[in-house]
Short mmCIF file of C-alpha atoms in Angstrom, two decimals:
data_model
loop_
_atom_site.label_atom_id
_atom_site.label_comp_id
_atom_site.label_asym_id
_atom_site.label_seq_id
_atom_site.Cartn_x
_atom_site.Cartn_y
_atom_site.Cartn_z
CA MET A 189 19.73 -15.21 21.20
CA SER A 190 16.40 -17.06 20.79
CA ARG A 191 15.28 -18.48 17.46
CA PRO A 192 11.82 -19.13 16.03
CA LYS A 193 10.23 -22.43 17.06
CA GLU A 194 11.58 -25.53 15.37
CA ASN A 195 8.47 -26.12 13.24
CA GLU A 196 7.91 -22.42 12.54
CA ARG A 197 8.61 -21.11 9.05
CA VAL A 198 9.25 -17.52 8.00
CA ASN A 199 9.01 -17.65 4.22
CA PHE A 200 10.47 -15.03 1.92
CA PHE A 201 9.99 -16.21 -1.65
CA CYS A 202 11.53 -19.70 -1.54
CA PHE A 203 13.80 -19.02 1.45
CA ASN A 204 13.03 -19.98 5.04
CA LEU A 205 14.38 -17.16 7.21
CA ALA A 206 13.55 -19.01 10.43
CA ILE A 207 17.19 -20.19 10.55
CA LEU A 208 18.08 -16.70 11.79
CA ASP A 209 17.82 -15.66 15.42
CA ARG A 210 15.01 -13.25 16.25
CA LYS A 211 17.16 -10.12 16.27
CA SER A 212 18.69 -10.92 12.86
CA LEU A 213 15.27 -11.90 11.55
CA PHE A 214 13.81 -8.58 12.66
CA ILE A 215 16.64 -6.63 11.01
CA ALA A 216 16.42 -8.67 7.79
CA LEU A 217 12.65 -8.32 7.44
CA THR A 218 12.80 -4.60 8.25
CA LEU A 219 15.46 -3.98 5.59
CA ILE A 220 13.56 -6.07 3.02
CA THR A 221 10.35 -4.13 3.72
CA LEU A 222 12.17 -0.79 3.46
CA ILE A 223 13.87 -1.70 0.18
CA PHE A 224 10.67 -2.84 -1.49
CA PHE A 225 8.76 0.15 -0.12
CA LEU A 226 11.32 2.55 -1.62
CA LEU A 227 11.29 0.72 -4.97
CA TYR A 228 7.50 0.76 -5.03
CA GLY A 229 7.34 4.49 -4.27
CA TYR A 230 10.00 5.30 -6.88
CA LEU A 231 8.36 3.28 -9.65
CA LEU A 232 4.89 4.55 -8.77
CA GLU A 233 5.88 8.19 -9.07
CA LEU A 234 7.86 7.41 -12.23
CA VAL A 235 4.77 5.91 -13.86
CA PHE A 236 2.55 8.84 -12.91
CA ARG A 237 5.03 11.28 -14.42
CA LEU A 238 4.01 10.02 -17.86
CA PRO A 239 2.05 12.82 -19.57
CA GLY A 240 -1.64 12.00 -19.54
CA PHE A 241 -1.36 9.00 -17.23
CA GLU A 242 -3.15 10.70 -14.31
CA GLU A 243 -6.44 10.09 -16.10
CA PHE A 244 -5.99 6.32 -15.74
CA SER A 245 -5.00 5.99 -12.07
CA TRP A 246 -7.92 3.66 -11.30
CA PHE A 247 -7.09 1.45 -14.28
CA PHE A 248 -3.54 1.24 -12.93
CA THR A 249 -4.99 0.17 -9.57
CA LEU A 250 -7.09 -2.43 -11.39
CA ILE A 251 -3.91 -3.92 -12.90
CA GLN A 252 -2.26 -3.95 -9.48
CA PHE A 253 -5.19 -5.80 -7.91
CA SER A 254 -5.27 -8.35 -10.72
CA LEU A 255 -1.57 -9.15 -10.29
CA TYR A 256 -1.81 -9.35 -6.50
CA SER A 257 -4.75 -11.74 -6.85
CA VAL A 258 -2.90 -13.98 -9.31
CA PHE A 259 0.24 -14.08 -7.17
CA ALA A 260 -1.77 -14.82 -4.02
CA LEU A 261 -3.68 -17.58 -5.81
CA GLY A 262 -0.42 -19.14 -7.01
CA GLU A 263 1.07 -19.08 -3.52
CA SER A 264 -2.13 -20.53 -2.04
CA VAL A 265 -1.98 -23.42 -4.50
CA LEU A 266 1.71 -24.06 -3.78
CA ARG A 267 1.10 -24.02 -0.03
CA ASN A 268 -2.13 -26.04 -0.37
CA ASP A 269 -3.91 -23.32 1.61
CA MET A 270 -7.19 -22.92 -0.27
CA HIS A 271 -9.60 -23.27 2.67
CA ARG A 272 -11.29 -19.98 3.56
CA LYS A 273 -11.65 -19.34 7.30
CA ILE A 274 -12.96 -15.76 7.42
CA PRO A 275 -16.67 -15.36 6.44
CA PHE A 276 -17.17 -14.07 2.90
CA LYS A 277 -19.30 -11.12 4.06
CA ASN A 278 -16.35 -9.88 6.11
CA TYR A 279 -14.18 -9.97 3.00
CA LEU A 280 -16.65 -7.67 1.28
CA LEU A 281 -15.70 -5.01 3.82
CA LEU A 282 -11.99 -5.84 3.64
CA GLY A 283 -12.11 -5.64 -0.16
CA PHE A 284 -13.77 -2.23 -0.02
CA LEU A 285 -11.20 -0.88 2.46
CA THR A 286 -8.36 -2.26 0.34
CA VAL A 287 -9.75 -0.52 -2.74
CA ALA A 288 -10.14 2.74 -0.82
CA THR A 289 -6.60 2.55 0.57
CA MET A 290 -4.75 1.85 -2.68
CA GLY A 291 -7.16 3.46 -5.13
CA LEU A 292 -7.38 6.82 -3.38
CA SER A 293 -3.63 6.83 -2.70
CA ASN A 294 -2.88 6.18 -6.39
CA ALA A 295 -5.44 8.75 -7.48
CA SER A 296 -3.74 11.39 -5.32
CA VAL A 297 -0.30 10.92 -6.92
CA PRO A 298 -0.92 13.28 -9.88
CA PHE A 299 -2.08 16.05 -7.54
CA LEU A 300 0.57 15.86 -4.79
CA ASN A 301 4.33 15.61 -5.07
CA TYR A 302 6.12 12.80 -3.26
CA PRO A 303 7.25 14.81 -0.18
CA THR A 304 3.70 16.02 0.35
CA GLN A 305 2.37 12.46 0.18
CA VAL A 306 5.01 11.30 2.65
CA MET A 307 4.06 14.12 5.01
CA PHE A 308 0.44 12.98 5.02
CA LYS A 309 1.31 9.29 5.32
CA CYS A 310 3.50 10.09 8.31
CA CYS A 311 0.30 10.91 10.17
CA LYS A 312 -0.98 7.35 9.70
CA LEU A 313 0.15 6.22 13.15
CA ILE A 314 -2.33 8.46 14.94
CA PRO A 315 -5.50 7.26 13.12
CA VAL A 316 -4.22 3.66 13.47
CA LEU A 317 -4.15 4.11 17.25
CA ILE A 318 -7.63 5.61 17.18
CA GLY A 319 -8.83 2.73 14.98
CA GLY A 320 -7.33 0.23 17.40
CA ILE A 321 -9.28 1.77 20.26
CA VAL A 322 -12.58 1.93 18.35
CA ILE A 323 -12.41 -1.36 16.40
CA GLN A 324 -10.46 -3.66 18.72
CA ASN A 325 -11.01 -1.98 22.08
CA LYS A 326 -7.26 -1.73 22.54
CA ARG A 327 -5.72 0.35 25.28
CA PHE A 328 -2.50 2.23 24.64
CA ASN A 329 -0.31 3.70 27.34
CA LYS A 330 1.11 7.19 27.32
CA TYR A 331 4.41 5.95 25.89
CA ASP A 332 2.70 4.48 22.78
CA VAL A 333 0.77 7.70 22.20
CA SER A 334 3.80 9.93 22.81
CA ALA A 335 5.98 7.81 20.51
CA SER A 336 3.44 7.92 17.67
CA ILE A 337 3.03 11.70 17.95
CA ALA A 338 6.80 12.28 18.19
CA MET A 339 7.49 10.02 15.19
CA SER A 340 4.77 11.69 13.12
CA MET A 341 6.00 15.19 13.95
CA GLY A 342 9.62 14.27 13.29
CA LEU A 343 8.87 12.79 9.86
CA ILE A 344 6.69 15.76 8.96
CA PHE A 345 9.43 18.26 9.77
CA PHE A 346 11.92 16.08 7.89
CA THR A 347 9.93 16.50 4.65
CA LEU A 348 9.00 20.18 5.09
CA ALA A 349 12.22 21.40 3.49
CA ASP A 350 11.48 19.59 0.23
CA VAL A 351 7.85 20.66 0.35
CA LYS A 352 8.95 24.29 0.52
CA VAL A 353 11.18 23.77 -2.50
CA ARG A 354 8.49 22.01 -4.55
CA PRO A 355 5.11 22.86 -3.01
CA ASN A 356 2.12 21.07 -4.51
CA PHE A 357 -0.87 21.25 -2.16
CA ASN A 358 -3.80 20.54 -4.42
CA PHE A 359 -6.99 20.49 -2.32
CA TYR A 360 -8.49 17.61 -4.28
CA GLY A 361 -5.30 15.61 -3.82
CA VAL A 362 -5.36 16.35 -0.08
CA LEU A 363 -8.93 14.98 0.12
CA LEU A 364 -7.90 11.82 -1.73
CA ILE A 365 -4.85 11.08 0.42
CA SER A 366 -6.84 11.85 3.59
CA GLY A 367 -9.47 9.31 2.54
CA ALA A 368 -6.73 6.76 1.84
CA LEU A 369 -5.25 7.32 5.30
CA CYS A 370 -8.60 6.81 7.01
CA ALA A 371 -9.19 3.57 5.10
CA ASP A 372 -5.60 2.49 5.80
CA ALA A 373 -6.08 3.05 9.53
CA ALA A 374 -9.28 0.99 9.50
CA ILE A 375 -8.05 -1.88 7.34
CA GLY A 376 -5.05 -2.70 9.53
CA ASN A 377 -7.23 -3.09 12.61
CA VAL A 378 -10.02 -4.93 10.78
CA GLN A 379 -7.53 -7.37 9.24
CA GLU A 380 -5.87 -8.01 12.58
CA LYS A 381 -9.21 -8.62 14.28
CA GLN A 382 -10.41 -11.01 11.57
CA MET A 383 -7.12 -12.94 11.35
CA LYS A 384 -6.90 -13.43 15.10
CA GLY A 385 -10.59 -14.24 15.47
CA HIS A 386 -10.64 -16.86 12.69
CA ASN A 387 -6.98 -17.96 12.75
CA ALA A 388 -6.62 -17.08 9.06
CA SER A 389 -3.34 -16.91 7.15
CA ASN A 390 -1.88 -13.81 5.54
CA ILE A 391 -2.15 -15.31 2.07
CA GLU A 392 -5.86 -16.00 2.50
CA VAL A 393 -6.53 -12.38 3.45
CA VAL A 394 -4.47 -11.10 0.50
CA LEU A 395 -6.17 -13.45 -1.97
CA TYR A 396 -9.76 -12.65 -1.06
CA SER A 397 -9.27 -8.95 -0.26
CA TYR A 398 -7.60 -8.17 -3.58
CA SER A 399 -9.81 -10.51 -5.63
CA ILE A 400 -12.99 -8.89 -4.30
CA GLY A 401 -11.38 -5.47 -4.63
CA PHE A 402 -10.57 -6.28 -8.25
CA VAL A 403 -14.26 -6.96 -8.92
CA TYR A 404 -15.22 -3.65 -7.25
CA ILE A 405 -12.80 -1.65 -9.40
CA LEU A 406 -13.69 -3.54 -12.57
CA ILE A 407 -17.38 -2.72 -12.11
CA GLY A 408 -16.51 0.92 -11.49
CA GLN A 409 -14.29 1.04 -14.58
CA ILE A 410 -16.97 -0.56 -16.76
CA PHE A 411 -19.62 1.98 -15.79
CA PHE A 412 -17.58 5.09 -15.01
CA GLY A 413 -14.08 4.54 -16.40
CA ASN A 414 -12.39 4.49 -19.77
CA ILE A 415 -10.92 1.01 -20.16
CA ILE A 416 -10.50 1.27 -23.94
CA GLY A 417 -8.69 4.58 -23.65
CA ALA A 418 -6.50 3.22 -20.87
CA LEU A 419 -5.52 0.17 -22.94
CA LYS A 420 -4.64 2.36 -25.93
CA PHE A 421 -2.53 4.61 -23.73
CA TRP A 422 -0.91 1.58 -22.10
CA PHE A 423 0.39 0.13 -25.38
CA GLN A 424 1.20 3.43 -27.09
CA VAL A 425 3.45 4.77 -24.34
CA LYS A 426 5.19 1.43 -23.63
CA LYS A 427 5.23 2.12 -19.91
CA LEU A 428 7.52 -0.72 -18.92
CA LYS A 429 10.19 0.31 -21.44
CA PHE A 430 10.00 3.87 -20.10
CA ILE A 431 10.57 2.68 -16.53
CA PHE A 432 13.51 0.42 -17.36
CA ASP A 433 15.12 3.18 -19.44
CA GLN A 434 14.87 5.57 -16.48
CA ILE A 435 16.37 3.00 -14.08
#
């Protein structure tokens, strides 16, 4: 079984997973991604179950972006990777798409139950393929297209039973999650094109995308949001204590 190149590193926190062969590395990274995805989804829905929290979904996204930016900056400093390779104007677009993807998805949580959200997100593969054709001029064979459609349909039918038990199809929520899916389909292809074209690292893209996105959301919250009310709610409810008690 082949291994990553001798000088190649696959970093996960402080561990170099390049010591594994490629099959084991694929399995390990897939399981890690799945575990963190499930934890993220569980905690996200738990937070939005707090009475009155749906009003502050964009403030919650602002906190997320601030933390992602700080973590990315810290990793960039540790890796000594502070040189920007992608033009700043391109990051303005990436930042906007990142805000649309996470912000609209978070804003839809109070209006759609979790199975309904999963059902919509299962359709992401199809717009991603379309985005790849439009943005990167990719060509997909019939097997790629058939696999994406089959996977989407299978996941949709898998969640239909729970949707029937707890239906929650709010039209406004459907619009929000649909917008998030469109932005999500675009951002993956735009990121890939920029990273390959400028040989940029993942951490650079995360740092600048979320930092610029943070500024976008902050401006929106200052003029259209309720930061003071969100902060009062934040400290009164003791959100973190609520989450740890539930776990």
